[in-house]
Amino acid sequence: MTDFAATRAAFHLPEGIIYLDGNSLGPLPKAAAARVGRTVTAEWGDMLIRAWNRAGWMEMPARLGDRIGRLIGAPPGTVVLGDTLSIKVYQALAAALELNPARRVILSDTGNFPSDLYMADGLVRTLGDGYELRTVPPEEVEAAIGPETAVLMLTEVDYRTGRLHDMAALTAKAHAAGALTVWDLAHSAGALPVDVTGAGADFAVGCTYKYLNSGPGGPAFIHVAPRWADRARPALSGWLGHEAPFAFDPAYRPGRGIERMRVGTPPVLQMAALEAALDIWDGVDMADVRARSIELSQAFVAGVEAACPALVLASPRDPARRGSQVSFRHPEGYAIMQALIARGVIGDFRAPDILRFGFTPLYTTMEEVAGAVAILAEIMEKGLWDRAEYRVKAAVT
Ligand SMILES: *Cc1c(COP(=O)(O)O)cnc(C)c1O
């Protein structure tokens, strides 16, 4: 059994705050500051450039990738870190399209995160040649997979509603139709059990600053199924994905396996923070996380629905059909969220009307869920959200 009291104790959680936004930015692991500090002073400071060899900086993207692999069902040597998720989406999609050269259609859903769709759109424009991005509503994806589909590109858990796609079933359908799959695990990795190998996913990508708690700007990850690893050609062919970066060969030769998905210099300080965060995950069983996540989110849904009739559940009611977040709709959602944040309950808002709450068993307790419900109930009952200051839109919502 996972010791959730121990995992909670490993985080810096500010006094008086109920944090329900770890799905957007995970909190600070207590060990991260010292770990980053050591990298700054003992490695960068004292070793200088020698740290690339002596402190193992060059191997970090693959070493930490393997630790993330355990959480998503990817075997060692099939996950590497670097860049941001948007870049990794582009990279995976470009490689997948090239592996299915007779077809031109990228199929996705209208609920996908805009950056994923923007990256696909940009890639389509660059490729020209009849390439096309087609989006359908999430519930119509399965029926839309067909003989024209080159790549099915989906985010497993919808960032707005938490709705969960069936990765194994959709991948099987895509493969039967002759398509490849690119799965975005932004709201899955660290949120629920994921088995990219069992599902047969061809490519998977995700970020580390949400449920994995690597801190703002933490690197993304990419997984390539072993059957493609030495065939996938990285469209972003940077020097650190080269077979021999320090040969400085003017001709690009892709590196072995997942190494070729590296692009440029890795973010060493961010990876140091991620390493501290992954230490916490070492003792964690994802099945326990899932069970606790459902317990927390079900209690929240029941509490909010009983106390706040004006809030409409936007997430699937069946916990088996959603990730680790719960959303409610209200026309004044933004102001209500600001009123909550002012009272120490931090969730977030997604346009046009979604109040979003993430449930993260590593540090969220049932007492906090009850506390959040009570504060939300008071805000709704007394109309405390109805103030001009709560309608002022910030740059980040
Ligand atoms: C959070 C998120 C992103 C963010 O991409 P970055 O390049 O890391 O800013 C992309 N896609 C999805 C599905 C996300 O949830």
Coordinates of C-alpha atoms and ligand atoms in Angstrom, one line a residue:
M1 CA 0.0 0.0 0.0
T2 CA 1.2 3.5 -0.8
D3 CA 1.8 5.6 2.3
F4 CA 0.0 8.8 1.4
A5 CA 0.8 10.4 4.7
A6 CA 4.5 10.0 3.8
T7 CA 4.0 11.3 0.2
R8 CA 2.1 14.3 1.6
A9 CA 4.9 15.1 4.0
A10 CA 7.3 15.2 1.1
F11 CA 5.7 18.4 -0.3
H12 CA 5.9 22.0 0.7
L13 CA 2.2 22.8 1.1
P14 CA 1.6 26.4 2.3
E15 CA -0.4 26.8 5.5
G16 CA -4.1 27.7 5.0
I17 CA -4.2 26.6 1.3
I18 CA -6.3 23.8 -0.1
Y19 CA -4.5 23.0 -3.4
L20 CA -6.7 21.5 -6.1
D21 CA -4.7 22.6 -9.1
G22 CA -1.9 20.1 -9.1
N23 CA -3.2 19.1 -12.5
S24 CA -1.9 22.4 -13.8
L25 CA 1.2 23.0 -11.7
G26 CA 2.3 20.4 -9.1
P27 CA 3.5 21.7 -5.7
L28 CA 7.1 21.9 -4.7
P29 CA 8.7 18.7 -3.4
K30 CA 10.6 19.6 -0.2
A31 CA 13.7 18.0 -1.5
A32 CA 13.7 19.9 -4.8
A33 CA 15.2 23.1 -3.5
A34 CA 18.2 21.3 -2.0
R35 CA 18.6 19.1 -5.0
V36 CA 18.5 22.1 -7.4
G37 CA 20.8 24.0 -5.1
R38 CA 23.3 21.1 -5.2
T39 CA 23.2 21.1 -9.0
V40 CA 23.8 24.8 -9.1
T41 CA 26.7 25.0 -6.6
A42 CA 28.4 21.6 -6.5
E43 CA 27.9 20.7 -10.2
W44 CA 27.5 23.9 -12.3
G45 CA 29.5 25.9 -9.8
D46 CA 32.4 23.6 -8.9
M47 CA 32.6 21.2 -11.9
L48 CA 31.8 23.8 -14.6
I49 CA 31.6 22.1 -18.0
R50 CA 33.0 18.9 -16.6
A51 CA 29.7 18.2 -15.0
W52 CA 28.2 17.1 -18.3
N53 CA 30.4 14.0 -17.8
R54 CA 31.1 13.9 -14.1
A55 CA 27.6 14.6 -12.8
G56 CA 25.9 12.6 -15.5
W57 CA 24.0 15.6 -17.0
M58 CA 24.1 14.1 -20.5
E59 CA 22.4 10.8 -19.4
M60 CA 19.7 12.5 -17.4
P61 CA 17.1 12.7 -20.1
A62 CA 17.1 8.9 -20.6
R63 CA 17.7 8.0 -16.9
L64 CA 14.8 10.1 -15.7
G65 CA 12.8 9.0 -18.8
D66 CA 13.0 5.4 -17.5
R67 CA 11.6 6.4 -14.1
I68 CA 8.7 8.1 -15.9
G69 CA 8.4 4.9 -18.0
R70 CA 7.5 2.9 -14.9
L71 CA 4.5 5.2 -14.4
I72 CA 3.1 4.8 -17.9
G73 CA 3.9 1.2 -18.7
A74 CA 6.9 1.9 -21.0
P75 CA 9.9 -0.4 -20.9
P76 CA 13.3 1.0 -20.1
G77 CA 15.0 2.8 -23.0
T78 CA 11.8 4.0 -24.6
V79 CA 11.2 7.4 -22.9
V80 CA 13.3 10.5 -23.1
L81 CA 12.9 14.0 -21.7
G82 CA 13.4 17.4 -23.2
D83 CA 11.7 20.5 -24.7
T84 CA 8.1 21.3 -23.9
L85 CA 5.0 19.2 -24.6
S86 CA 4.0 21.2 -27.6
I87 CA 7.4 20.4 -29.2
K88 CA 7.0 16.7 -28.4
V89 CA 3.5 16.6 -29.9
Y90 CA 5.0 18.0 -33.1
Q91 CA 7.9 15.6 -33.1
A92 CA 5.8 12.5 -32.5
L93 CA 3.2 13.5 -35.0
A94 CA 5.7 14.3 -37.7
A95 CA 7.5 10.9 -37.2
A96 CA 4.2 9.0 -37.1
L97 CA 3.0 10.6 -40.4
E98 CA 6.2 9.7 -42.1
L99 CA 5.8 6.1 -41.0
N100 CA 2.4 6.0 -42.7
P101 CA 3.3 7.7 -46.0
A102 CA 0.3 6.7 -48.2
R103 CA -2.2 8.6 -46.0
R104 CA -2.8 12.2 -45.3
V105 CA -5.4 12.7 -42.5
I106 CA -4.6 13.4 -38.8
L107 CA -7.6 12.6 -36.8
S108 CA -8.2 14.4 -33.4
D109 CA -11.1 15.6 -31.3
T110 CA -12.5 19.1 -30.8
G111 CA -11.8 18.8 -27.0
N112 CA -8.1 18.4 -27.5
F113 CA -5.8 20.9 -25.9
P114 CA -5.5 23.8 -28.4
S115 CA -1.7 23.7 -28.5
D116 CA -1.8 20.1 -29.8
L117 CA -4.2 21.2 -32.5
Y118 CA -2.1 24.3 -33.3
M119 CA 1.0 22.1 -33.6
A120 CA -0.8 19.7 -36.0
D121 CA -2.1 22.6 -38.0
G122 CA 1.4 24.1 -38.3
L123 CA 2.8 20.8 -39.4
V124 CA 0.1 20.3 -42.0
R125 CA 0.9 23.7 -43.5
T126 CA 4.6 22.9 -43.6
L127 CA 4.0 19.5 -45.2
G128 CA 1.4 20.7 -47.7
D129 CA 0.9 17.9 -50.2
G130 CA -2.8 17.2 -49.2
Y131 CA -2.1 16.8 -45.5
E132 CA -5.2 17.6 -43.3
L133 CA -6.1 17.9 -39.7
R134 CA -9.7 16.6 -39.1
T135 CA -11.4 17.1 -35.7
V136 CA -14.6 15.5 -34.6
P137 CA -16.4 15.6 -31.2
P138 CA -14.8 13.2 -28.7
E139 CA -17.6 10.8 -28.7
E140 CA -17.4 10.5 -32.5
V141 CA -13.7 9.7 -32.7
E142 CA -14.1 5.9 -32.8
A143 CA -16.6 6.0 -35.8
A144 CA -14.4 8.6 -37.6
I145 CA -11.3 6.3 -37.8
G146 CA -11.1 5.0 -41.3
P147 CA -9.1 4.1 -44.4
E148 CA -7.9 7.7 -44.8
T149 CA -6.6 8.1 -41.2
A150 CA -2.8 8.3 -41.1
V151 CA -2.5 9.1 -37.4
L152 CA -5.0 9.2 -34.6
M153 CA -3.7 12.0 -32.3
L154 CA -5.6 12.3 -29.0
T155 CA -5.2 13.5 -25.4
E156 CA -6.3 10.7 -23.2
V157 CA -7.8 12.9 -20.5
D158 CA -9.7 16.0 -21.6
Y159 CA -8.2 19.0 -20.0
R160 CA -11.5 20.7 -19.5
T161 CA -13.9 18.0 -18.5
G162 CA -11.6 15.2 -17.4
R163 CA -13.3 12.8 -19.8
L164 CA -11.2 9.7 -20.4
H165 CA -10.7 8.1 -23.8
D166 CA -10.3 4.3 -24.0
M167 CA -6.7 4.3 -25.1
A168 CA -6.5 0.5 -25.7
A169 CA -9.8 0.3 -27.6
L170 CA -9.1 3.3 -29.8
T171 CA -5.6 2.2 -30.5
A172 CA -6.8 -1.2 -31.5
K173 CA -9.4 0.4 -33.8
A174 CA -6.8 2.7 -35.3
H175 CA -4.4 -0.2 -35.9
A176 CA -7.1 -2.3 -37.5
A177 CA -7.8 0.6 -39.9
G178 CA -4.1 1.0 -40.7
A179 CA -3.4 4.1 -38.7
L180 CA -0.8 5.0 -36.1
T181 CA -1.5 6.6 -32.7
V182 CA 0.0 9.5 -30.8
W183 CA -1.3 9.8 -27.3
D184 CA -0.9 12.9 -25.2
L185 CA -0.7 11.9 -21.5
A186 CA -0.5 15.4 -20.1
H187 CA -3.4 14.7 -17.6
S188 CA -2.7 11.0 -17.3
A189 CA 0.9 10.5 -16.2
G190 CA 0.8 10.4 -12.5
A191 CA -2.9 10.8 -12.5
L192 CA -4.1 7.3 -13.2
P193 CA -2.6 3.9 -14.3
V194 CA -1.4 4.1 -17.8
D195 CA -0.1 1.2 -19.9
V196 CA 1.2 2.4 -23.2
T197 CA 2.7 -1.0 -24.0
G198 CA -0.5 -2.9 -23.2
A199 CA -2.6 -0.4 -25.2
G200 CA -0.2 -0.7 -28.1
A201 CA 0.4 3.0 -28.4
D202 CA 2.8 3.9 -31.1
F203 CA 3.9 7.3 -29.7
A204 CA 3.1 8.9 -26.3
V205 CA 4.0 12.3 -25.0
G206 CA 3.4 14.2 -21.8
C207 CA 4.5 16.9 -19.4
T208 CA 6.2 16.6 -16.0
Y209 CA 5.1 19.9 -14.3
K210 CA 1.4 18.8 -13.8
Y211 CA 0.9 15.6 -11.8
L212 CA 4.6 14.7 -11.7
N213 CA 5.5 17.9 -9.9
S214 CA 8.8 19.0 -11.7
G215 CA 8.0 22.7 -11.4
P216 CA 7.2 25.4 -13.8
G217 CA 8.8 24.8 -17.2
G218 CA 9.8 21.2 -16.4
P219 CA 10.7 19.2 -19.5
A220 CA 8.3 17.1 -21.4
F221 CA 8.7 13.4 -22.2
I222 CA 8.3 11.3 -25.3
H223 CA 7.8 7.5 -25.6
V224 CA 8.3 5.6 -28.9
A225 CA 7.2 2.0 -29.1
P226 CA 10.2 -0.3 -29.5
R227 CA 8.9 -1.5 -32.9
W228 CA 9.3 2.1 -34.3
A229 CA 12.2 3.3 -32.3
D230 CA 14.9 2.7 -34.9
R231 CA 12.6 3.6 -37.8
A232 CA 11.0 6.8 -36.6
R233 CA 12.8 9.8 -38.2
P234 CA 12.8 12.9 -36.0
A235 CA 11.6 15.9 -38.0
L236 CA 13.3 18.0 -35.4
S237 CA 16.8 16.6 -36.0
G238 CA 18.9 18.3 -33.5
W239 CA 22.5 17.5 -32.6
L240 CA 21.8 15.7 -29.4
G241 CA 19.6 13.3 -31.3
H242 CA 22.5 12.5 -33.6
E243 CA 24.2 9.2 -33.5
A244 CA 27.5 10.9 -32.5
P245 CA 26.9 14.5 -31.4
F246 CA 30.5 15.1 -30.7
A247 CA 31.7 13.9 -34.1
F248 CA 30.2 17.1 -35.3
D249 CA 29.4 15.4 -38.6
P250 CA 27.7 17.9 -41.0
A251 CA 25.4 15.0 -42.1
Y252 CA 22.6 14.0 -39.8
R253 CA 22.5 10.4 -38.7
P254 CA 19.7 9.6 -36.2
G255 CA 20.8 8.2 -32.8
R256 CA 19.9 4.8 -31.5
G257 CA 16.3 4.2 -30.4
I258 CA 14.7 6.8 -28.2
E259 CA 17.9 8.9 -28.1
R260 CA 17.1 10.3 -31.5
M261 CA 14.1 12.1 -30.1
R262 CA 16.4 14.4 -28.2
V263 CA 16.8 17.8 -29.8
G264 CA 19.2 20.2 -28.1
T265 CA 20.8 20.9 -24.7
P266 CA 18.6 19.5 -21.9
P267 CA 17.3 21.7 -19.1
V268 CA 19.6 20.4 -16.3
L269 CA 18.3 22.6 -13.4
Q270 CA 14.7 21.6 -14.2
M271 CA 15.7 17.9 -14.4
A272 CA 17.3 18.2 -11.0
A273 CA 13.9 19.3 -9.6
L274 CA 12.2 16.5 -11.5
E275 CA 14.6 14.0 -10.0
A276 CA 13.6 15.1 -6.5
A277 CA 9.9 14.8 -7.5
L278 CA 10.4 11.3 -9.0
D279 CA 12.0 10.1 -5.7
I280 CA 8.5 10.6 -4.2
W281 CA 6.9 8.5 -6.9
D282 CA 9.3 5.6 -6.3
G283 CA 7.2 4.3 -3.4
V284 CA 3.9 4.9 -5.1
D285 CA 1.5 2.3 -6.6
M286 CA -0.6 3.8 -9.4
A287 CA -3.5 1.5 -8.5
D288 CA -3.6 3.1 -5.0
V289 CA -3.4 6.5 -6.6
R290 CA -6.4 5.7 -8.7
A291 CA -8.5 4.3 -5.9
R292 CA -7.8 7.3 -3.7
S293 CA -8.3 9.8 -6.6
I294 CA -11.8 8.3 -7.1
E295 CA -12.6 8.5 -3.4
L296 CA -11.5 12.2 -3.3
S297 CA -13.3 13.2 -6.5
Q298 CA -16.5 11.3 -5.7
A299 CA -16.7 13.0 -2.3
F300 CA -16.2 16.4 -3.9
V301 CA -18.9 15.8 -6.5
A302 CA -21.4 14.6 -3.9
G303 CA -20.6 17.5 -1.6
V304 CA -20.8 20.2 -4.3
E305 CA -24.0 18.8 -5.8
A306 CA -25.7 18.6 -2.4
A307 CA -24.7 22.1 -1.4
C308 CA -24.4 24.1 -4.7
P309 CA -27.4 23.4 -7.0
A310 CA -26.3 26.2 -9.4
L311 CA -23.1 24.4 -10.3
V312 CA -23.5 21.8 -13.1
L313 CA -21.2 18.9 -13.3
A314 CA -19.2 19.1 -16.6
S315 CA -17.3 15.9 -16.0
P316 CA -18.5 12.3 -16.6
R317 CA -20.4 11.2 -13.5
D318 CA -18.9 7.7 -13.7
P319 CA -15.4 8.0 -12.2
A320 CA -14.2 5.2 -14.4
R321 CA -14.8 7.5 -17.4
R322 CA -12.8 10.4 -16.1
G323 CA -9.2 11.2 -15.2
S324 CA -8.2 12.8 -11.8
Q325 CA -10.0 16.1 -12.2
V326 CA -13.6 17.3 -11.8
S327 CA -15.2 20.3 -13.5
F328 CA -18.3 22.2 -12.9
R329 CA -20.0 24.8 -15.1
H330 CA -21.4 28.2 -14.2
P331 CA -21.8 31.3 -16.2
E332 CA -19.9 33.2 -13.5
G333 CA -17.3 30.5 -13.2
Y334 CA -14.4 32.9 -13.4
A335 CA -15.6 35.1 -10.5
I336 CA -16.5 32.1 -8.4
M337 CA -13.0 30.7 -8.8
Q338 CA -11.4 34.0 -7.8
A339 CA -13.6 34.1 -4.7
L340 CA -12.4 30.6 -3.9
I341 CA -8.8 31.4 -4.4
A342 CA -9.2 34.5 -2.2
R343 CA -10.3 32.1 0.5
G344 CA -7.4 29.7 0.1
V345 CA -9.0 27.1 -2.2
I346 CA -7.0 27.0 -5.4
G347 CA -8.5 25.5 -8.5
D348 CA -8.6 27.1 -11.9
F349 CA -10.9 28.3 -14.6
R350 CA -11.1 27.3 -18.2
A351 CA -13.1 29.4 -20.7
P352 CA -15.9 29.8 -21.2
D353 CA -17.5 28.6 -18.0
I354 CA -15.5 25.8 -16.4
L355 CA -14.4 25.6 -12.8
R356 CA -11.7 22.9 -12.7
F357 CA -10.5 21.0 -9.6
G358 CA -7.6 18.5 -9.7
F359 CA -7.4 15.6 -7.2
T360 CA -3.9 14.5 -6.4
P361 CA -3.7 11.7 -3.8
L362 CA 0.0 12.2 -3.1
Y363 CA -0.9 15.3 -1.0
T364 CA -4.7 15.9 -1.0
T365 CA -6.7 14.6 1.9
M366 CA -10.4 13.9 2.4
E367 CA -10.5 16.7 5.1
E368 CA -9.3 19.1 2.4
V369 CA -12.0 18.0 0.1
A370 CA -14.6 18.6 2.8
G371 CA -13.0 22.0 3.6
A372 CA -13.1 23.0 -0.1
V373 CA -16.8 22.0 -0.4
A374 CA -17.7 24.0 2.7
I375 CA -16.0 27.2 1.4
L376 CA -17.5 26.8 -2.1
A377 CA -21.0 26.2 -0.5
E378 CA -20.7 29.5 1.5
I379 CA -19.5 31.4 -1.6
M380 CA -22.5 30.2 -3.6
E381 CA -25.1 30.5 -0.9
K382 CA -24.2 34.1 0.0
G383 CA -23.2 35.2 -3.5
L384 CA -19.8 36.1 -2.2
W385 CA -18.4 35.9 -5.8
D386 CA -20.4 38.8 -7.0
R387 CA -17.8 41.5 -6.7
A388 CA -16.1 43.6 -9.4
E389 CA -12.6 42.5 -8.2
Y390 CA -13.4 38.9 -8.9
R391 CA -14.2 39.7 -12.5
V392 CA -10.8 41.2 -13.4
K393 CA -9.2 38.7 -15.7
A394 CA -5.6 37.8 -15.1
A395 CA -3.2 36.7 -17.8
V396 CA -3.1 33.1 -16.5
T397 CA -6.5 31.8 -15.4
Ligands
LIG1 C1 -0.6 21.2 -20.4 C2 -0.8 20.7 -21.8 C3 0.1 21.2 -22.9 C4 1.1 22.2 -22.6 O1 2.2 22.2 -23.5 P1 3.5 23.0 -23.2 O2 4.3 23.0 -24.4 O3 4.2 22.2 -22.1 O4 3.2 24.4 -22.7 C5 -0.1 20.6 -24.1 N1 -1.0 19.7 -24.4 C6 -1.9 19.2 -23.4 C7 -2.9 18.2 -23.7 C8 -1.8 19.8 -22.1 O5 -2.6 19.4 -21.2

